Amino acid sequence: MDTSHISRRLVLQAGGAASLAAALGLAAGHPASAATQDQPGGKETEILDLGPAVVQFSLMSGLLVGDTLYIGSRNLDPVRIIAFHVPSGKVTGQTELSNGHSIQTLAADSSGRYLYAGVLQKDAGTKPNLFRWDLTKLSTEATALGYIGDRDVRDISVAPDGRVYAVGGGSPTAPALWEYDPATAQIVSLGIPDPGATLARAVAATDATIFFGAGSTLNGGGSASRACLFAYDHAGKTFKNVTPKEMLVDPSIRDLGIVGDKVLVSSAGSVQNSKVAALSVTDPSSYLVAASEGKTSKNFAELGGKAYFANETGLLAYDPVGNTISVMPYQGPSLGEIWGVDARMGKLLVTSGYGFVAEIDPVTGATKTTDLGEAGAPSDPQSVMGIAAGAGYVYVGGNGVIARHALGSGQVTNLTAPGEAKDAVVVDGVLYTGQYSGQGIWSYDPRSGKPIFQVASFPKEQNRPLDVCWDEVNKLVLVAAQADTEGGGSLWTYDPRTGKKGFFVNPIDKVQLLRAVASREGVAYLGGGNPGLEGTGTVVAFDPVAGKELWRLDAGAGAGISALAVQGKYLYGVTRKGGLFVIDLPKQKVVHRSDISAASHGFAALVTNRGVVYGVSDTSVFRFNPKTFAVTTVVADIDGGWYSGSHINNDEDGYLYTMRGRNLVRIDDHPRK
């Protein structure tokens, strides 16, 4: 039975790639095209282009300057800033930047003339990551100012005298405090205040003092620093640790904002909720601190004597007089991930990751929303997360959305979902996803007519679900999740029949991040590795019902494990350095190792299909001979547009689905066994 719903008769009647696209009824901008590649000794491999995988205007920052809200894009190429004029509700301008994939931070100088932007980028180097746009000339392009020595720019602050300060991370070294002086046009490092920090996400500047907030948002655990706040004396060129003691248990400082004579500080929560503190700018040892709600506190905006800010579910208000935090009234649609909070004419402007701007009355919660796409924001294909296929649909995860591709009609529907579907699986026509960050397992049944919803939640520090698979024996959804801030990870289980969930923390150890899971005969096989490339990865055989380890084995492949798959009695594993290992499961013994770095390096993925194991990397689709374990390239130079590691999945008919560039492709391959 052809459950892919692209009928063979239809393909024959279409008579070619162009006719096939018309027969499928694909919308404009979402063409299907077929291509073939010869395979030695077997049938040709057919590659069907299903068009852009996820299309939307995705955003990662928002800042109000005057009556215009400037919004930075996320995972779009090219990266851009749009100008949304609030009174008219229209996009009135945009500029494209010459580098980067996302803009997480925007800051304006005191005059409101210049808007500064910092980008996130895939590779470190000397390409510019700090830009400036002259807001008096929206028709001109933003100017590249240069690069801070850290790969990514996570936050920017402009001092009243015009000097610009930037922080970030992503480089082998700990994050530094960087200064751009418009008078000299030079970017210089002012030093690394904490060599144990892995990421800096907050900076706030006066002319005399610059506050630097960092911690272990990524690659936490072990010797990584926890939340740390430093005050840099510009005249004396010295750092002083001014971290409120109540925040030392938290993994990082999340945001900073200067309001009057106070600097507002928020921490990112993990095992405890987030906190907000108000420190004296001139004497940071004098402060008040209040416990917040949820694990996130960011985007401060002052209005009516209160400081409003976002957590992962909505808006809260900090009252500095009573040192209290309360939930703000709200009447409107889910705000999803919030990337900007600003104040204008007695209202709050919220920039939602769902692609709209909400104007909210802070007293009543009454809300007016404007869809940015309808306002004129450009929608483009973005880089993507996980892929799952089955029952006539392919699902592709994006930022705040899952694109559902109907294989029969070619229709693409965007399903609103919080965070990111890092990986997913389709079981009996129902989609189950692992949602980042800390969103647990979500489910969607296209036959129900109901939206996607959460079916299982887990501790928020177990935030990054990287691999999802189905345990056919125990009828369980299995999810491997890593804990970014704490180290280690956890195995999640979910029984769709009963709704029962299971949670097993650090099944490998407290350091190795859990990145892969595969199942055979009711046993879950877990793969881990250290945060960096060094150190071997461990495989643990685990009973997902009893929650007990059965045995473990050092894969001995010289790097952490990226992916696992089972075929017959063999467990295949690939490492981040491009190593392959194969374990004979009944014998609990490694029986094969080889170097496949020519085909795979970094975060690859594996899937078992038509009796063999396939893999995908950033560059290629490949498969392994089930007898010799030799690797063969199936599709070279596929160069998928992945945001956080490659993925490949299959449906009931043995078709493979992955990315070529930013397009979804279906691969029909017939291996010789």
XYZ file of C-alpha atoms in Angstrom:
673
model
C 0.000 0.000 0.000
C 1.333 3.436 -0.941
C 0.717 5.326 2.280
C 2.889 8.242 1.181
C -0.211 9.419 -0.777
C 1.858 10.353 -3.830
C 0.333 7.700 -6.056
C 2.426 5.807 -8.571
C -0.308 6.263 -11.154
C -0.146 10.014 -10.661
C 3.612 10.015 -11.169
C 3.259 7.990 -14.386
C 0.509 10.231 -15.712
C 2.499 13.342 -14.848
C 5.249 12.211 -17.175
C 8.188 14.144 -15.740
C 9.362 16.483 -13.019
C 7.587 19.612 -14.237
C 4.287 17.779 -14.841
C 4.645 16.073 -11.484
C 4.741 19.432 -9.735
C 1.546 20.480 -11.512
C -0.172 17.162 -10.788
C 0.606 17.453 -7.120
C -1.054 20.845 -7.022
C 1.860 22.451 -5.209
C 1.454 26.107 -4.405
C 3.560 28.721 -6.105
C 6.914 28.996 -4.378
C 6.699 25.359 -3.246
C 7.606 23.417 -6.406
C 8.328 19.726 -6.551
C 11.037 18.563 -8.912
C 12.558 15.158 -9.425
C 16.153 14.192 -10.081
C 18.017 10.916 -10.162
C 21.509 9.773 -9.255
C 23.065 6.559 -10.484
C 23.957 3.986 -7.839
C 26.459 1.242 -8.665
C 24.754 -2.121 -9.183
C 21.286 -0.958 -8.245
C 18.326 1.179 -9.230
C 18.671 4.883 -9.663
C 18.158 7.001 -6.562
C 15.296 9.435 -7.076
C 15.331 12.783 -5.317
C 12.039 14.680 -5.235
C 12.236 18.356 -4.278
C 9.194 19.253 -2.149
C 9.986 22.957 -1.971
C 10.909 25.197 0.969
C 10.554 23.348 4.265
C 9.527 26.183 6.610
C 8.497 29.612 5.337
C 7.746 32.503 7.678
C 9.104 35.793 8.961
C 11.010 34.529 11.971
C 12.396 36.990 14.503
C 14.749 37.134 17.473
C 14.789 40.759 18.704
C 12.689 43.896 18.907
C 13.412 47.483 19.990
C 11.219 50.592 19.912
C 12.866 53.831 18.756
C 10.401 56.706 18.581
C 7.235 55.391 16.935
C 8.978 52.587 15.057
C 9.642 49.075 16.289
C 12.804 47.610 14.782
C 12.810 43.817 14.563
C 15.746 41.509 13.874
C 15.221 38.320 11.880
C 16.081 34.760 12.858
C 17.421 31.938 10.676
C 16.689 33.804 7.451
C 19.093 34.381 4.580
C 19.993 37.155 4.299
C 19.600 38.285 7.881
C 17.664 41.553 8.093
C 16.092 44.258 10.240
C 12.589 45.488 9.474
C 11.067 48.791 10.567
C 7.482 48.413 11.826
C 5.734 51.791 12.176
C 3.410 51.351 15.143
C 0.818 54.097 14.430
C 0.193 52.885 10.859
C 0.685 49.184 11.570
C 2.886 48.825 8.488
C 6.430 47.772 7.731
C 8.014 50.926 6.342
C 11.592 49.844 5.730
C 14.191 47.120 6.000
C 17.899 46.543 5.682
C 19.919 43.414 5.014
C 23.148 42.591 6.818
C 26.135 41.090 5.058
C 26.769 38.286 7.553
C 25.136 36.065 10.157
C 21.968 33.999 10.448
C 20.105 35.713 13.314
C 19.941 39.007 15.201
C 19.425 38.524 18.943
C 20.202 42.072 20.029
C 19.440 45.639 18.971
C 20.390 48.885 20.731
C 20.013 52.566 19.870
C 22.123 55.555 20.826
C 20.646 58.293 23.027
C 19.821 60.502 20.028
C 17.814 57.764 18.335
C 19.769 58.192 15.119
C 21.834 55.026 15.086
C 20.598 51.481 15.594
C 23.259 48.891 16.434
C 22.786 45.199 15.721
C 24.807 42.101 16.539
C 24.526 38.793 14.720
C 24.849 35.112 15.505
C 26.895 33.149 12.971
C 27.784 29.519 12.308
C 31.550 29.878 12.062
C 34.054 32.011 13.886
C 36.398 34.179 11.870
C 36.879 37.771 10.865
C 33.564 38.421 9.154
C 31.694 41.398 10.673
C 29.259 40.665 13.474
C 28.577 44.247 14.616
C 26.502 46.585 12.407
C 24.974 50.065 12.474
C 21.919 51.440 10.648
C 21.315 55.171 10.213
C 17.625 55.530 11.087
C 17.411 58.934 9.414
C 18.044 57.166 6.099
C 16.058 53.926 6.129
C 16.629 53.497 2.413
C 20.354 52.992 2.986
C 21.869 49.679 4.025
C 23.269 49.012 7.480
C 27.028 49.426 7.746
C 29.375 46.713 8.949
C 31.486 48.120 11.798
C 33.718 45.074 12.282
C 33.775 42.059 14.539
C 34.051 41.412 18.220
C 36.454 38.548 18.895
C 33.660 36.279 20.119
C 31.767 34.484 17.357
C 28.259 35.569 18.420
C 26.949 38.910 19.645
C 24.258 38.254 22.264
C 23.689 41.724 23.744
C 24.581 45.363 23.048
C 24.337 48.492 25.169
C 25.099 52.094 24.152
C 26.409 54.427 26.857
C 25.078 58.011 26.963
C 28.392 59.257 25.490
C 27.896 57.044 22.415
C 30.383 54.271 23.179
C 28.991 50.827 22.319
C 29.485 47.669 24.399
C 28.876 44.135 23.184
C 29.036 40.645 24.714
C 28.485 37.137 23.410
C 30.299 33.834 23.070
C 30.644 30.806 20.858
C 34.437 30.898 20.677
C 36.945 28.533 22.307
C 37.812 31.245 24.840
C 35.583 32.628 27.576
C 33.483 35.658 26.567
C 34.998 39.123 26.818
C 33.609 42.643 27.176
C 33.994 44.490 23.867
C 33.924 48.247 23.199
C 33.282 50.107 19.939
C 34.218 53.785 20.006
C 32.532 55.779 17.199
C 35.230 58.425 17.514
C 37.972 55.992 16.485
C 35.849 53.333 14.719
C 37.826 50.685 16.641
C 36.554 47.576 18.421
C 38.685 46.479 21.358
C 38.492 43.897 24.122
C 38.310 45.259 27.653
C 39.120 41.845 29.090
C 37.642 38.515 30.150
C 36.213 38.911 33.659
C 35.457 35.214 34.295
C 37.510 32.519 32.516
C 34.983 29.858 33.583
C 31.982 31.455 31.870
C 30.713 29.855 28.646
C 28.343 32.581 27.429
C 27.591 36.258 28.135
C 24.044 37.386 27.358
C 23.748 40.719 29.141
C 25.451 44.124 29.156
C 24.308 47.559 30.363
C 26.391 50.743 30.253
C 26.638 54.149 31.827
C 29.505 56.466 30.913
C 31.437 55.412 34.015
C 30.434 51.775 34.591
C 29.665 48.857 32.318
C 27.819 45.859 33.770
C 28.653 42.447 32.283
C 26.456 39.390 32.914
C 27.456 35.831 32.026
C 27.381 32.204 33.189
C 26.824 28.722 31.780
C 23.785 28.952 29.524
C 25.446 26.403 27.222
C 27.986 23.706 28.102
C 27.201 23.923 31.803
C 28.153 21.572 34.586
C 31.619 20.536 35.666
C 33.950 23.514 36.132
C 31.792 25.991 34.184
C 30.893 29.169 36.075
C 27.414 29.863 37.369
C 25.736 33.281 37.243
C 28.295 36.070 37.378
C 27.850 39.843 37.244
C 30.801 42.206 36.928
C 31.060 45.995 37.050
C 33.774 47.429 34.817
C 35.191 50.785 35.923
C 35.970 52.610 32.697
C 38.406 55.052 34.272
C 40.284 52.467 36.299
C 39.962 49.710 33.645
C 39.140 47.120 36.321
C 36.430 44.508 36.826
C 34.684 43.899 40.152
C 32.456 40.914 40.866
C 29.099 42.296 42.063
C 26.914 39.199 41.681
C 24.005 39.188 44.150
C 24.570 36.202 46.414
C 21.006 35.008 45.868
C 21.795 34.478 42.163
C 24.975 32.447 42.611
C 23.037 29.173 42.430
C 21.553 30.074 39.042
C 23.315 29.114 35.807
C 23.629 32.596 34.321
C 22.697 36.243 34.271
C 19.950 36.595 31.650
C 19.372 40.337 31.210
C 20.360 43.795 32.402
C 18.687 47.178 32.146
C 19.436 50.593 33.618
C 16.410 52.472 34.984
C 17.246 55.743 36.694
C 19.913 55.137 39.343
C 19.342 51.365 39.382
C 20.562 48.516 37.226
C 17.956 45.776 36.920
C 19.453 42.275 36.857
C 17.735 39.002 36.029
C 19.032 35.466 36.291
C 18.166 32.455 34.181
C 16.646 29.795 36.397
C 17.312 26.082 36.312
C 16.662 24.023 39.433
C 15.258 27.219 40.970
C 13.078 29.944 39.476
C 14.554 33.066 37.961
C 15.251 36.109 40.141
C 15.208 39.877 39.590
C 17.422 42.324 41.494
C 17.667 46.120 41.582
C 21.241 47.271 42.260
C 22.490 50.789 42.878
C 24.521 51.842 39.836
C 27.067 53.674 42.002
C 27.134 51.078 44.808
C 26.181 47.627 43.445
C 26.587 46.062 46.882
C 23.353 47.842 47.794
C 20.485 45.919 46.231
C 17.101 44.288 46.591
C 16.252 40.896 45.070
C 12.919 39.176 44.433
C 12.045 35.662 43.309
C 10.265 35.600 39.965
C 8.015 33.033 38.286
C 9.348 30.588 35.716
C 12.899 30.091 34.514
C 13.325 33.184 32.317
C 13.284 36.925 33.011
C 14.256 39.243 30.147
C 13.463 42.414 28.179
C 12.934 45.080 30.834
C 10.662 48.053 30.039
C 9.826 50.818 32.526
C 6.261 52.126 32.611
C 4.434 53.943 35.395
C 7.114 53.268 37.997
C 7.164 49.511 37.360
C 9.550 47.385 35.358
C 7.762 44.983 33.021
C 9.513 41.931 31.644
C 8.893 38.575 29.981
C 9.177 35.023 31.179
C 8.515 31.888 29.114
C 4.728 32.194 29.362
C 3.906 35.904 29.416
C 4.543 39.230 31.134
C 5.322 40.103 34.734
C 5.764 43.375 36.612
C 8.442 44.267 39.152
C 7.487 46.918 41.707
C 10.722 48.390 43.120
C 8.893 50.094 45.990
C 7.532 46.885 47.445
C 10.234 44.671 45.867
C 7.498 42.399 44.537
C 6.803 40.603 41.277
C 3.299 39.968 39.957
C 1.762 38.478 36.818
C 0.408 41.152 34.510
C -3.244 40.811 33.413
C -3.504 39.651 29.827
C -6.330 39.021 27.375
C -5.082 37.764 24.055
C -3.448 34.944 22.122
C -0.423 33.082 23.393
C 2.636 35.298 23.111
C 4.982 32.346 22.684
C 8.650 33.244 22.993
C 8.917 36.991 23.647
C 11.860 38.847 22.072
C 10.998 42.446 22.886
C 9.110 44.435 25.523
C 8.793 48.215 25.084
C 6.612 51.005 26.447
C 4.700 53.510 24.305
C 1.861 55.894 25.191
C 0.899 54.012 28.336
C 0.877 50.625 26.605
C 3.342 47.772 26.331
C 4.554 46.597 22.945
C 5.486 42.927 22.853
C 7.429 41.403 19.967
C 6.294 37.777 19.778
C 8.297 34.936 18.297
C 5.027 33.845 16.687
C 5.465 36.720 14.232
C 3.178 39.398 15.600
C 3.322 42.561 17.694
C 0.946 42.897 20.648
C -0.068 46.259 22.115
C -1.195 45.553 25.687
C -2.857 47.684 28.350
C -0.880 46.815 31.519
C -3.858 47.505 33.781
C -6.639 45.588 32.028
C -4.624 43.256 29.819
C -6.665 44.284 26.754
C -4.653 43.476 23.654
C -4.425 44.490 20.009
C -2.253 42.358 17.737
C -0.720 42.974 14.325
C 0.529 40.096 12.201
C 3.889 41.130 10.805
C 3.414 39.153 7.601
C 0.176 41.019 6.907
C 1.940 44.276 7.811
C 4.509 43.704 5.073
C 7.298 41.693 6.682
C 8.918 39.362 4.126
C 8.428 35.614 4.607
C 11.312 33.426 3.498
C 12.575 29.863 3.887
C 14.413 29.431 7.171
C 16.900 26.925 8.506
C 15.137 24.113 10.334
C 15.203 21.631 13.221
C 13.762 18.105 13.238
C 11.849 16.115 10.609
C 9.208 13.396 11.003
C 7.101 11.621 8.381
C 4.127 9.291 8.224
C 0.467 8.850 7.245
C 0.779 11.143 4.247
C 2.471 14.063 5.979
C 5.972 15.355 6.605
C 6.541 17.644 9.586
C 9.468 20.066 9.787
C 10.322 22.035 12.927
C 11.116 25.758 12.811
C 11.164 28.610 15.321
C 7.758 28.707 17.003
C 6.245 26.675 14.193
C 6.004 23.178 12.717
C 5.375 23.092 8.969
C 3.033 20.259 7.935
C 3.546 19.152 4.331
C 0.632 17.177 2.867
C 2.217 14.803 0.377
C -0.962 14.289 -1.614
C -1.794 17.925 -2.335
C 1.493 19.664 -1.646
C -0.281 22.014 0.755
C 1.893 23.373 3.560
C 0.296 24.416 6.849
C 2.187 26.115 9.666
C 1.258 24.782 13.113
C 2.012 27.223 15.917
C 4.095 25.552 18.616
C 6.257 27.040 21.370
C 10.023 26.892 21.070
C 11.486 24.448 18.576
C 10.674 20.864 17.610
C 14.229 19.535 17.767
C 13.139 16.030 16.758
C 9.911 14.092 16.322
C 8.332 10.778 15.370
C 5.004 9.788 13.785
C 3.244 6.782 15.369
C -0.062 5.532 13.938
C -0.540 8.876 12.222
C 0.079 10.939 15.387
C 3.041 13.305 15.704
C 5.101 13.386 18.915
C 7.764 16.065 19.289
C 10.540 16.930 21.698
C 10.179 20.692 22.229
C 13.085 22.973 23.113
C 13.563 24.730 25.493
C 12.215 22.702 28.401
C 8.784 22.283 26.778
C 8.583 18.501 27.096
C 6.664 16.285 24.640
C 3.913 17.662 22.406
C 1.408 15.772 20.253
C -0.626 16.482 17.135
C -3.195 14.298 15.392
C -4.183 15.761 11.982
C -7.441 13.774 12.081
C -8.663 15.378 15.291
C -9.023 18.956 14.113
C -7.358 20.076 17.350
C -4.144 22.117 17.646
C -0.873 20.628 18.848
C -0.688 20.366 22.649
C 1.652 19.296 25.427
C 1.219 15.709 26.630
C 4.169 15.435 29.034
C 6.292 17.933 30.939
C 9.654 17.415 32.624
C 12.025 19.483 34.789
C 12.886 22.672 32.923
C 16.635 22.231 33.302
C 16.299 19.157 31.081
C 15.797 21.585 28.260
C 17.158 20.232 24.973
C 15.429 17.109 23.579
C 17.722 16.016 20.756
C 16.481 12.598 19.643
C 13.024 10.989 19.553
C 12.241 7.362 18.689
C 9.477 4.777 19.110
C 9.794 1.672 21.299
C 7.556 -0.811 19.484
C 7.725 -3.456 22.228
C 6.789 -1.246 25.167
C 4.714 1.158 23.023
C 6.617 4.164 24.345
C 7.842 7.417 22.879
C 11.503 7.736 23.924
C 13.285 11.098 24.079
C 16.969 11.759 24.766
C 17.416 15.217 26.319
C 20.536 17.069 27.354
C 20.720 19.603 30.184
C 22.536 22.647 28.809
C 23.203 24.397 32.092
C 23.664 21.475 34.478
C 25.498 18.896 32.386
C 24.272 15.343 31.858
C 20.748 14.765 30.641
C 17.745 12.507 30.901
C 15.628 9.883 29.177
C 11.940 10.715 28.851
C 9.235 8.146 28.145
C 5.598 8.655 27.221
C 2.856 6.051 26.801
C 0.205 7.377 24.362
C -2.322 4.773 25.533
C -2.290 5.717 29.213
C -0.710 9.161 29.219
C 1.859 7.925 31.725
C 5.319 9.456 31.544
C 8.712 8.368 32.828
C 11.770 10.436 33.677
C 15.295 9.127 34.313
C 17.977 11.721 35.019
C 21.660 11.232 34.165
C 21.405 7.630 32.945
C 24.988 7.882 31.639
C 26.613 10.194 34.217
C 26.478 13.798 35.422
C 28.835 15.094 32.728
C 28.085 13.342 29.443
C 25.290 15.046 27.544
C 22.579 12.671 26.374
C 22.248 13.116 22.619
C 20.959 9.895 21.055
C 18.494 7.074 21.665
C 17.596 3.939 19.698
C 15.380 0.968 20.588
C 15.523 -2.804 20.049
C 13.376 -5.503 21.641
C 12.203 -3.204 24.431
C 15.687 -1.953 25.372
C 16.676 1.696 24.937
C 20.240 2.372 23.832
C 21.529 5.754 24.944
C 24.498 7.639 23.531
C 26.382 10.478 25.163
C 29.498 12.582 25.102
C 31.258 15.516 26.705
C 30.264 19.091 25.791
C 33.384 19.456 23.634
C 34.819 17.174 20.996
C 37.291 15.524 23.323
C 36.657 12.349 25.291
C 34.977 9.139 24.285
C 31.249 8.516 24.220
C 29.438 5.908 26.308
C 26.605 3.622 25.197
C 24.185 2.535 27.923
C 21.611 -0.239 27.498
C 18.601 0.846 29.553
C 15.256 -0.675 30.534
C 12.806 2.217 29.890
C 10.021 0.617 31.915
C 11.940 -0.346 35.054
C 14.301 2.611 34.732
C 17.365 0.404 35.204
C 20.712 0.216 33.480
C 21.392 -3.195 31.936
C 24.960 -2.672 30.756
C 27.292 -0.024 29.381
C 30.139 0.134 26.921
C 32.751 2.729 26.053
C 32.405 3.120 22.300
C 36.082 4.037 22.139
C 35.654 6.138 19.030
C 37.522 9.221 20.224
C 34.598 11.637 20.490
C 31.086 12.057 21.785
C 28.229 10.189 20.114
C 26.100 12.118 17.643
C 23.532 9.477 16.606
C 22.478 5.832 17.026
C 20.423 3.373 14.974
C 19.643 -0.348 15.191
C 19.584 -2.794 12.283
C 19.138 -6.462 13.142
C 21.420 -7.328 16.039
C 23.727 -4.382 15.429
C 23.768 -0.931 16.982
C 25.370 1.671 14.707
C 26.798 4.859 16.138
C 28.513 7.900 14.623
C 30.603 10.420 16.496
C 31.041 14.148 16.187
C 34.530 13.604 14.758
C 33.274 11.364 11.974
C 33.872 7.962 13.483
C 31.639 4.911 12.962
C 31.300 2.117 15.491
C 29.098 -0.974 15.370
C 28.138 -2.983 18.460
C 26.951 -6.594 18.391
C 24.163 -6.228 20.945
C 23.788 -9.880 22.027
C 27.567 -10.048 22.566
C 27.775 -6.501 23.988
C 30.926 -5.981 21.968
C 32.235 -3.433 19.445
C 32.781 -5.393 16.222
C 33.631 -2.587 13.824
C 35.212 0.867 13.810
C 36.038 3.066 10.838
C 36.659 6.662 9.821
C 33.750 8.115 7.852
C 34.773 11.766 8.245
C 34.756 12.188 4.456
C 30.976 11.761 4.622
C 30.140 12.895 8.143
C 31.468 15.296 10.742
C 29.660 17.108 13.528
C 26.042 16.479 14.521
C 24.892 13.814 12.074
C 21.720 11.691 12.244
C 20.878 8.043 11.504
C 17.735 6.124 10.551
C 17.064 2.486 9.641
C 15.230 2.131 6.340
C 14.651 -0.741 3.913
C 16.943 -2.978 5.930
C 19.969 -0.695 6.069
C 21.129 2.253 8.157
C 21.208 5.651 6.475
C 22.853 8.788 7.735
C 22.901 12.479 6.960
C 25.493 15.124 7.756
C 25.774 18.785 6.860
C 27.138 17.729 3.489
C 25.877 14.283 2.442
C 23.356 11.473 2.688
C 25.045 8.079 3.064
C 24.307 4.457 3.954
C 26.134 1.498 5.406
C 26.464 -1.976 3.964
C 24.715 -4.266 6.474
C 27.388 -6.971 6.069
C 30.668 -5.068 5.702
C 29.556 -1.758 7.294
C 31.251 0.085 4.424
C 29.883 3.577 3.814
C 28.466 4.690 0.457
C 27.433 8.205 -0.443
C 23.805 8.313 -1.610
C 23.485 12.064 -2.217
C 26.611 14.203 -2.294
C 26.689 17.939 -1.565
C 23.200 17.968 -0.087
C 24.238 20.839 2.222
C 21.043 20.918 4.266
C 19.888 24.167 5.842
C 19.987 22.975 9.430
C 19.884 25.244 12.465
C 21.110 22.785 15.096
C 22.302 19.557 13.549
C 21.214 17.380 10.649
C 18.151 15.113 10.623
C 16.780 12.379 8.407
C 13.575 10.378 8.751
C 11.444 7.944 6.792
C 7.808 7.003 6.253
C 5.944 3.705 5.960
C 6.889 3.295 2.287
C 10.624 3.596 2.853
C 10.984 7.102 1.480
C 13.631 9.197 3.206
C 13.120 12.872 4.043
C 15.814 15.424 4.729
C 16.955 18.881 3.620
C 18.813 20.082 0.530
C 19.613 23.707 1.161
C 16.427 25.135 2.654
C 14.175 22.791 0.684
C 12.601 19.562 1.895
C 13.495 16.577 -0.293
C 12.216 13.019 -0.568
C 14.771 10.332 -1.427
C 13.819 6.987 -2.943
C 16.877 4.742 -2.651
C 17.107 0.998 -3.278
C 20.190 -0.441 -1.578
C 21.748 -3.745 -2.519
C 22.089 -6.022 0.519
